[in-house]
PDB file of C-alpha atoms and ligand atoms in Angstrom:
ATOM      1  CA  UNK A 184      11.000   7.566  64.206  1.00 94.00           C
ATOM      2  CA  UNK A 185       9.313  10.720  65.771  1.00 97.00           C
ATOM      3  CA  UNK A 186       7.345  10.326  69.087  1.00 98.00           C
ATOM      4  CA  UNK A 187       5.297  13.199  70.269  1.00 98.00           C
ATOM      5  CA  UNK A 188       4.405  13.555  73.991  1.00 98.00           C
ATOM      6  CA  UNK A 189       1.899  16.439  74.731  1.00 97.00           C
ATOM      7  CA  UNK A 190       0.067  17.188  77.774  1.00 96.00           C
ATOM      8  CA  UNK A 191      -0.252  19.630  80.714  1.00 95.00           C
ATOM      9  CA  UNK A 192       2.472  20.188  83.349  1.00 90.00           C
ATOM     10  CA  UNK A 193       3.203  17.652  85.881  1.00 90.00           C
ATOM     11  CA  UNK A 194       1.655  14.690  83.839  1.00 95.00           C
ATOM     12  CA  UNK A 195       4.847  12.850  83.619  1.00 94.00           C
ATOM     13  CA  UNK A 196       5.894  13.784  80.135  1.00 96.00           C
ATOM     14  CA  UNK A 197       9.635  14.465  80.774  1.00 94.00           C
ATOM     15  CA  UNK A 198      10.109  11.468  82.869  1.00 95.00           C
ATOM     16  CA  UNK A 199       8.437   9.129  80.468  1.00 97.00           C
ATOM     17  CA  UNK A 200       9.916  10.753  77.397  1.00 97.00           C
ATOM     18  CA  UNK A 201      13.426  10.240  78.902  1.00 96.00           C
ATOM     19  CA  UNK A 202      12.753   6.647  79.688  1.00 97.00           C
ATOM     20  CA  UNK A 203      11.366   5.939  76.129  1.00 97.00           C
ATOM     21  CA  UNK A 204      14.233   7.767  74.429  1.00 97.00           C
ATOM     22  CA  UNK A 205      16.679   5.718  76.468  1.00 96.00           C
ATOM     23  CA  UNK A 206      14.932   2.430  75.754  1.00 96.00           C
ATOM     24  CA  UNK A 207      14.685   3.215  71.970  1.00 96.00           C
ATOM     25  CA  UNK A 208      17.969   4.964  71.565  1.00 95.00           C
ATOM     26  CA  UNK A 209      16.463   8.258  70.355  1.00 96.00           C
ATOM     27  CA  UNK A 210      17.180  11.808  71.010  1.00 95.00           C
ATOM     28  CA  UNK A 211      15.190  13.250  73.883  1.00 96.00           C
ATOM     29  CA  UNK A 212      13.908  16.921  73.363  1.00 96.00           C
ATOM     30  CA  UNK A 213      12.446  18.921  76.269  1.00 96.00           C
ATOM     31  CA  UNK A 214      10.797  21.534  74.321  1.00 97.00           C
ATOM     32  CA  UNK A 215       9.357  23.138  77.677  1.00 96.00           C
ATOM     33  CA  UNK A 216      13.127  23.626  78.732  1.00 97.00           C
ATOM     34  CA  UNK A 217      13.577  25.795  75.613  1.00 97.00           C
ATOM     35  CA  UNK A 218      10.625  27.992  76.475  1.00 98.00           C
ATOM     36  CA  UNK A 219      11.961  28.169  79.913  1.00 97.00           C
ATOM     37  CA  UNK A 220      15.399  29.155  78.762  1.00 98.00           C
ATOM     38  CA  UNK A 221      13.817  32.046  77.012  1.00 98.00           C
ATOM     39  CA  UNK A 222      11.689  32.991  80.029  1.00 98.00           C
ATOM     40  CA  UNK A 223      14.878  33.017  82.090  1.00 98.00           C
ATOM     41  CA  UNK A 224      16.766  35.282  79.538  1.00 98.00           C
ATOM     42  CA  UNK A 225      13.880  37.655  79.672  1.00 98.00           C
ATOM     43  CA  UNK A 226      13.989  37.795  83.339  1.00 98.00           C
ATOM     44  CA  UNK A 227      17.769  38.116  83.589  1.00 97.00           C
ATOM     45  CA  UNK A 228      17.559  40.964  80.977  1.00 97.00           C
ATOM     46  CA  UNK A 229      15.032  42.698  83.090  1.00 97.00           C
ATOM     47  CA  UNK A 230      12.677  43.254  80.099  1.00 97.00           C
ATOM     48  CA  UNK A 231       8.874  43.616  80.456  1.00 97.00           C
ATOM     49  CA  UNK A 232       6.963  40.578  79.029  1.00 97.00           C
ATOM     50  CA  UNK A 233       4.623  43.166  77.503  1.00 96.00           C
ATOM     51  CA  UNK A 234       7.444  44.153  75.138  1.00 97.00           C
ATOM     52  CA  UNK A 235       6.751  41.426  72.683  1.00 97.00           C
ATOM     53  CA  UNK A 236       9.205  42.521  70.117  1.00 97.00           C
ATOM     54  CA  UNK A 237      12.119  42.700  72.724  1.00 98.00           C
ATOM     55  CA  UNK A 238      11.116  39.248  74.118  1.00 98.00           C
ATOM     56  CA  UNK A 239      11.150  37.783  70.394  1.00 98.00           C
ATOM     57  CA  UNK A 240      14.549  39.404  69.913  1.00 98.00           C
ATOM     58  CA  UNK A 241      15.857  37.638  73.103  1.00 98.00           C
ATOM     59  CA  UNK A 242      14.424  34.422  71.782  1.00 97.00           C
ATOM     60  CA  UNK A 243      16.156  34.931  68.388  1.00 97.00           C
ATOM     61  CA  UNK A 244      19.520  35.793  70.058  1.00 97.00           C
ATOM     62  CA  UNK A 245      19.602  33.384  72.901  1.00 96.00           C
ATOM     63  CA  UNK A 246      21.753  30.250  72.442  1.00 96.00           C
ATOM     64  CA  UNK A 247      19.923  27.436  74.008  1.00 96.00           C
ATOM     65  CA  UNK A 248      21.352  23.876  74.182  1.00 95.00           C
ATOM     66  CA  UNK A 249      20.087  20.625  75.610  1.00 94.00           C
ATOM     67  CA  UNK A 250      23.387  18.595  76.124  1.00 94.00           C
ATOM     68  CA  UNK A 251      23.950  14.990  77.532  1.00 90.00           C
ATOM     69  CA  UNK A 252      22.101  11.646  77.815  1.00 90.00           C
ATOM     70  CA  UNK A 253      18.198  11.779  78.460  1.00 88.00           C
ATOM     71  CA  UNK A 254      18.583  10.875  82.148  1.00 86.00           C
ATOM     72  CA  UNK A 255      20.925  13.755  82.999  1.00 87.00           C
ATOM     73  CA  UNK A 256      20.175  16.256  80.367  1.00 91.00           C
ATOM     74  CA  UNK A 257      21.678  19.814  81.077  1.00 95.00           C
ATOM     75  CA  UNK A 258      20.348  22.947  79.806  1.00 96.00           C
ATOM     76  CA  UNK A 259      22.583  25.726  78.659  1.00 97.00           C
ATOM     77  CA  UNK A 260      21.801  29.430  77.912  1.00 97.00           C
ATOM     78  CA  UNK A 261      24.369  31.336  76.395  1.00 97.00           C
ATOM     79  CA  UNK A 262      26.925  28.889  77.473  1.00 96.00           C
ATOM     80  CA  UNK A 263      25.998  28.779  81.047  1.00 97.00           C
ATOM     81  CA  UNK A 264      24.475  25.659  82.822  1.00 97.00           C
ATOM     82  CA  UNK A 265      20.927  26.966  83.786  1.00 97.00           C
ATOM     83  CA  UNK A 266      19.512  23.361  84.385  1.00 96.00           C
ATOM     84  CA  UNK A 267      18.511  24.171  88.079  1.00 93.00           C
ATOM     85  CA  UNK A 268      17.516  27.833  87.455  1.00 95.00           C
ATOM     86  CA  UNK A 269      14.849  27.109  84.835  1.00 96.00           C
ATOM     87  CA  UNK A 270      12.944  24.702  87.117  1.00 91.00           C
ATOM     88  CA  UNK A 271      11.760  27.413  89.450  1.00 88.00           C
ATOM     89  CA  UNK A 272       8.016  28.211  89.397  1.00 85.00           C
ATOM     90  CA  UNK A 273       8.946  31.887  88.633  1.00 92.00           C
ATOM     91  CA  UNK A 274      10.619  30.603  85.477  1.00 95.00           C
ATOM     92  CA  UNK A 275       7.812  28.251  84.730  1.00 91.00           C
ATOM     93  CA  UNK A 276       5.385  31.303  84.742  1.00 91.00           C
ATOM     94  CA  UNK A 277       7.642  33.272  82.466  1.00 96.00           C
ATOM     95  CA  UNK A 278       7.947  30.222  80.024  1.00 96.00           C
ATOM     96  CA  UNK A 279       4.226  30.096  79.952  1.00 92.00           C
ATOM     97  CA  UNK A 280       4.004  33.858  79.186  1.00 94.00           C
ATOM     98  CA  UNK A 281       6.731  33.980  76.480  1.00 97.00           C
ATOM     99  CA  UNK A 282       5.269  30.914  74.912  1.00 95.00           C
ATOM    100  CA  UNK A 283       1.960  32.874  74.098  1.00 94.00           C
ATOM    101  CA  UNK A 284       3.946  35.008  71.736  1.00 97.00           C
ATOM    102  CA  UNK A 285       3.823  33.864  68.197  1.00 97.00           C
ATOM    103  CA  UNK A 286       7.183  35.128  67.303  1.00 97.00           C
ATOM    104  CA  UNK A 287       8.779  33.194  70.130  1.00 98.00           C
ATOM    105  CA  UNK A 288       6.999  30.057  69.034  1.00 97.00           C
ATOM    106  CA  UNK A 289       8.049  30.369  65.349  1.00 98.00           C
ATOM    107  CA  UNK A 290      11.664  30.549  66.332  1.00 98.00           C
ATOM    108  CA  UNK A 291      11.512  27.620  68.804  1.00 98.00           C
ATOM    109  CA  UNK A 292       9.436  25.394  66.551  1.00 98.00           C
ATOM    110  CA  UNK A 293      11.962  25.768  63.759  1.00 97.00           C
ATOM    111  CA  UNK A 294      14.770  24.891  66.058  1.00 96.00           C
ATOM    112  CA  UNK A 295      12.787  21.885  67.482  1.00 97.00           C
ATOM    113  CA  UNK A 296      11.971  20.678  63.941  1.00 97.00           C
ATOM    114  CA  UNK A 297      15.607  20.896  62.733  1.00 96.00           C
ATOM    115  CA  UNK A 298      16.942  19.160  65.872  1.00 95.00           C
ATOM    116  CA  UNK A 299      14.452  16.319  65.459  1.00 95.00           C
ATOM    117  CA  UNK A 300      14.962  15.770  61.564  1.00 95.00           C
ATOM    118  CA  UNK A 301      18.641  15.840  62.003  1.00 94.00           C
ATOM    119  CA  UNK A 302      18.809  13.260  64.769  1.00 93.00           C
ATOM    120  CA  UNK A 303      19.991  10.037  63.132  1.00 92.00           C
ATOM    121  CA  UNK A 304      17.534   7.542  64.876  1.00 93.00           C
ATOM    122  CA  UNK A 305      14.722  10.053  65.380  1.00 95.00           C
ATOM    123  CA  UNK A 306      13.505  11.734  68.610  1.00 97.00           C
ATOM    124  CA  UNK A 307      11.112  11.855  71.392  1.00 98.00           C
ATOM    125  CA  UNK A 308       9.795  15.351  72.011  1.00 98.00           C
ATOM    126  CA  UNK A 309       7.698  16.489  74.810  1.00 97.00           C
ATOM    127  CA  UNK A 310       5.801  19.673  74.871  1.00 97.00           C
ATOM    128  CA  UNK A 311       2.412  21.085  74.378  1.00 95.00           C
ATOM    129  CA  UNK A 312       2.151  21.362  70.486  1.00 96.00           C
ATOM    130  CA  UNK A 313       4.263  18.627  69.340  1.00 97.00           C
ATOM    131  CA  UNK A 314       1.703  16.384  67.609  1.00 97.00           C
ATOM    132  CA  UNK A 315      -0.273  19.402  66.436  1.00 95.00           C
ATOM    133  CA  UNK A 316       2.277  21.828  65.214  1.00 96.00           C
ATOM    134  CA  UNK A 317       6.027  20.811  65.428  1.00 97.00           C
ATOM    135  CA  UNK A 318       5.561  17.251  64.001  1.00 98.00           C
ATOM    136  CA  UNK A 319       1.981  16.794  62.847  1.00 97.00           C
ATOM    137  CA  UNK A 320       3.085  13.714  60.982  1.00 96.00           C
ATOM    138  CA  UNK A 321       4.741  12.153  64.143  1.00 97.00           C
ATOM    139  CA  UNK A 322       4.889   8.302  63.776  1.00 97.00           C
ATOM    140  CA  UNK A 323       3.225   8.255  67.260  1.00 97.00           C
ATOM    141  CA  UNK A 324       1.487  10.973  69.358  1.00 98.00           C
ATOM    142  CA  UNK A 325       0.750  10.518  73.176  1.00 98.00           C
ATOM    143  CA  UNK A 326      -1.179  12.983  75.192  1.00 98.00           C
ATOM    144  CA  UNK A 327      -0.421  12.405  78.772  1.00 98.00           C
ATOM    145  CA  UNK A 328      -2.781  14.063  81.318  1.00 96.00           C
ATOM    146  CA  UNK A 329      -3.666  13.615  85.022  1.00 96.00           C
ATOM    147  CA  UNK A 330      -5.980  15.410  87.500  1.00 95.00           C
ATOM    148  CA  UNK A 331      -4.676  18.870  88.654  1.00 95.00           C
ATOM    149  CA  UNK A 332      -4.435  17.707  92.265  1.00 95.00           C
ATOM    150  CA  UNK A 333      -2.240  14.628  91.079  1.00 95.00           C
ATOM    151  CA  UNK A 334      -0.090  16.861  89.091  1.00 95.00           C
ATOM    152  CA  UNK A 335       0.310  19.477  91.661  1.00 95.00           C
ATOM    153  CA  UNK A 336       1.381  16.681  94.322  1.00 94.00           C
ATOM    154  CA  UNK A 337       4.020  15.434  91.926  1.00 91.00           C
ATOM    155  CA  UNK A 338       5.367  18.776  91.329  1.00 89.00           C
ATOM    156  CA  UNK A 339       5.373  19.722  95.050  1.00 91.00           C
ATOM    157  CA  UNK A 340       7.177  16.506  96.002  1.00 91.00           C
ATOM    158  CA  UNK A 341       9.684  17.177  93.218  1.00 86.00           C
ATOM    159  CA  UNK A 342      10.168  20.749  94.547  1.00 85.00           C
ATOM    160  CA  UNK A 343      10.626  19.334  98.055  1.00 87.00           C
ATOM    161  CA  UNK A 344      13.144  16.920  96.951  1.00 86.00           C
ATOM    162  CA  UNK A 345      15.346  19.515  95.085  1.00 80.00           C
ATOM    163  CA  UNK A 346      14.807  21.817  98.263  1.00 78.00           C
ATOM    164  CA  UNK A 347      12.948  24.431  96.178  1.00 77.00           C
ATOM    165  CA  UNK A 348      10.829  26.331  98.747  1.00 72.00           C
ATOM    166  CA  UNK A 349       7.110  26.192  98.102  1.00 80.00           C
ATOM    167  CA  UNK A 350       3.884  24.864  99.344  1.00 90.00           C
ATOM    168  CA  UNK A 351       1.213  22.423  97.936  1.00 93.00           C
ATOM    169  CA  UNK A 352      -1.286  25.288  97.855  1.00 94.00           C
ATOM    170  CA  UNK A 353       1.033  27.441  95.953  1.00 91.00           C
ATOM    171  CA  UNK A 354       2.015  24.772  93.570  1.00 91.00           C
ATOM    172  CA  UNK A 355      -1.650  23.892  92.749  1.00 94.00           C
ATOM    173  CA  UNK A 356      -2.510  27.635  92.236  1.00 93.00           C
ATOM    174  CA  UNK A 357       0.391  28.023  89.770  1.00 90.00           C
ATOM    175  CA  UNK A 358      -0.418  24.820  87.946  1.00 91.00           C
ATOM    176  CA  UNK A 359      -3.905  26.017  87.471  1.00 93.00           C
ATOM    177  CA  UNK A 360      -2.871  29.449  86.134  1.00 90.00           C
ATOM    178  CA  UNK A 361      -0.288  27.790  83.841  1.00 87.00           C
ATOM    179  CA  UNK A 362      -2.928  25.431  82.452  1.00 91.00           C
ATOM    180  CA  UNK A 363      -5.431  28.129  81.892  1.00 92.00           C
ATOM    181  CA  UNK A 364      -2.751  30.208  79.882  1.00 88.00           C
ATOM    182  CA  UNK A 365      -1.607  27.140  77.992  1.00 90.00           C
ATOM    183  CA  UNK A 366      -4.977  26.134  76.865  1.00 92.00           C
ATOM    184  CA  UNK A 367      -6.347  29.482  76.115  1.00 93.00           C
ATOM    185  CA  UNK A 368      -3.590  31.180  74.133  1.00 91.00           C
ATOM    186  CA  UNK A 369      -4.331  31.866  70.601  1.00 91.00           C
ATOM    187  CA  UNK A 370      -1.243  30.483  68.897  1.00 92.00           C
ATOM    188  CA  UNK A 371      -0.921  26.643  69.301  1.00 91.00           C
ATOM    189  CA  UNK A 372      -2.917  26.120  72.438  1.00 91.00           C
ATOM    190  CA  UNK A 373      -2.461  22.903  74.452  1.00 93.00           C
ATOM    191  CA  UNK A 374      -4.753  20.517  72.739  1.00 91.00           C
ATOM    192  CA  UNK A 375      -5.242  16.736  72.163  1.00 95.00           C
ATOM    193  CA  UNK A 376      -4.205  15.971  68.555  1.00 93.00           C
ATOM    194  CA  UNK A 377      -6.943  14.081  66.662  1.00 92.00           C
ATOM    195  CA  UNK A 378      -4.810  10.913  66.363  1.00 95.00           C
ATOM    196  CA  UNK A 379      -3.062  10.968  69.949  1.00 97.00           C
ATOM    197  CA  UNK A 380      -3.287   8.017  72.335  1.00 98.00           C
ATOM    198  CA  UNK A 381      -4.499   9.637  75.507  1.00 98.00           C
ATOM    199  CA  UNK A 382      -3.268   8.263  78.917  1.00 98.00           C
ATOM    200  CA  UNK A 383      -4.666   9.498  82.170  1.00 97.00           C
ATOM    201  CA  UNK A 384      -1.649   9.203  84.714  1.00 96.00           C
ATOM    202  CA  UNK A 385      -3.425  10.105  87.753  1.00 95.00           C
ATOM    203  CA  UNK A 386      -3.740   6.565  89.115  1.00 94.00           C
ATOM    204  CA  UNK A 387      -0.884   4.799  87.405  1.00 95.00           C
ATOM    205  CA  UNK A 388       2.777   4.513  88.483  1.00 93.00           C
ATOM    206  CA  UNK A 389       5.458   5.235  86.116  1.00 94.00           C
ATOM    207  CA  UNK A 390       6.337   1.680  85.275  1.00 97.00           C
ATOM    208  CA  UNK A 391       2.558   1.099  84.302  1.00 98.00           C
ATOM    209  CA  UNK A 392       2.473   4.279  82.037  1.00 98.00           C
ATOM    210  CA  UNK A 393       5.785   3.242  80.501  1.00 98.00           C
ATOM    211  CA  UNK A 394       4.483  -0.293  79.735  1.00 98.00           C
ATOM    212  CA  UNK A 395       1.409   1.221  78.151  1.00 98.00           C
ATOM    213  CA  UNK A 396       3.479   3.423  75.988  1.00 98.00           C
ATOM    214  CA  UNK A 397       5.790   0.718  74.785  1.00 98.00           C
ATOM    215  CA  UNK A 398       2.836  -1.425  73.914  1.00 98.00           C
ATOM    216  CA  UNK A 399       1.506   1.341  71.764  1.00 98.00           C
ATOM    217  CA  UNK A 400       4.868   1.710  70.083  1.00 97.00           C
ATOM    218  CA  UNK A 401       5.318  -1.895  69.461  1.00 96.00           C
ATOM    219  CA  UNK A 402       1.765  -2.119  67.991  1.00 95.00           C
ATOM    220  CA  UNK A 403       2.496   0.724  65.742  1.00 91.00           C
ATOM    221  CA  UNK A 404       5.916  -0.793  64.434  1.00 86.00           C
ATOM    222  CA  UNK A 405       4.381  -4.029  63.739  1.00 87.00           C
ATOM    223  CA  UNK A 406       1.552  -2.319  61.808  1.00 84.00           C
ATOM    224  CA  UNK A 407       4.225  -0.269  59.910  1.00 80.00           C
ATOM    225  CA  UNK A 408       6.118  -3.379  58.967  1.00 80.00           C
ATOM    226  CA  UNK A 409       3.026  -5.420  57.878  1.00 81.00           C
ATOM    227  CA  UNK A 410       2.073  -2.327  55.622  1.00 78.00           C
ATOM    228  CA  UNK A 411       5.336  -2.669  54.062  1.00 71.00           C
ATOM    229  CA  UNK A 412       5.016  -6.471  53.129  1.00 69.00           C
TER     230      UNK A 412
HETATM  231  O1   DC B 285       6.849  21.457  80.037  1.00 60.31           O
HETATM  232  P1   DC B 285       7.144  22.737  80.825  1.00 60.31           P
HETATM  233  O2   DC B 285       6.327  22.801  82.167  1.00 60.31           O
HETATM  234  O3   DC B 285       8.601  22.729  81.165  1.00 60.31           O
HETATM  235  O4   DC B 285       6.865  23.883  79.809  1.00 60.31           O
HETATM  236  C1   DC B 285       6.984  25.358  80.325  1.00 60.31           C
HETATM  237  C2   DC B 285       6.048  26.251  79.556  1.00 60.31           C
HETATM  238  O5   DC B 285       6.288  26.314  78.242  1.00 60.31           O
HETATM  239  C3   DC B 285       4.507  25.929  79.613  1.00 60.31           C
HETATM  240  O6   DC B 285       3.853  26.542  80.516  1.00 60.31           O
HETATM  241  C4   DC B 285       4.178  25.843  78.402  1.00 60.31           C
HETATM  242  C5   DC B 285       5.187  26.231  77.321  1.00 60.31           C
HETATM  243  N1   DC B 285       5.490  25.263  76.387  1.00 60.31           N
HETATM  244  C6   DC B 285       4.735  25.463  75.193  1.00 60.31           C
HETATM  245  O7   DC B 285       4.061  26.345  75.041  1.00 60.31           O
HETATM  246  N2   DC B 285       5.003  24.624  74.096  1.00 60.31           N
HETATM  247  C7   DC B 285       5.790  23.547  74.224  1.00 60.31           C
HETATM  248  N3   DC B 285       5.964  22.679  73.092  1.00 60.31           N
HETATM  249  C8   DC B 285       6.452  23.330  75.474  1.00 60.31           C
HETATM  250  C9   DC B 285       6.226  24.238  76.531  1.00 60.31           C
END
């Protein structure tokens, strides 16, 4: 089973993706973490984001691994644990910039497809283009969204908890900037796949969103079973 979860930053994709993967015993793939890994590698190499060929070369040669159970997934870049480093706003912006480069997307999309296909029970993937590009035939597609203010508030509270210095205003501005870039890029912009189930999480708590998603999955499985008989 392949479950796609797309949507803008801060809509709850990764928290809910992890919960679903755990509940359904599926692999959880945080595809944003891969773009963040490439963004960090470019920053560390001191390469200009304008130099697309070099950035693509870095994407090709970087060894990015997601290791561990969904609830404590660790991200490794060339053998080093970068789980904390990739979560800064600076790396978030870098990820958004490198993700607009087609060659980078080609490399990461192929990697994501292989990981999803080779997972014995299937996978939950969260990102921006999962239902539209990576797995257009996914069994279930969700598009999670929320008002920018709600998303910025969540990100800000997360940053406070992790003691990452920031302010609400700065987080809000960065979310808006990232949204703008993610929806306006030419290659695989953030969009709602035609057959996606859209959930606005602005006014819902996690357990409510989780319950809605599980209901969709159960209805879908029941339909698939009845189609077989
Ligand atoms: O989900 P996130 O905030 O960790 O993603 C970081 C950036 O990576 C985001 O600005 C857009 C990009 N991204 C993408 O273009 N495609 C994906 N499948 C996942 C993330």
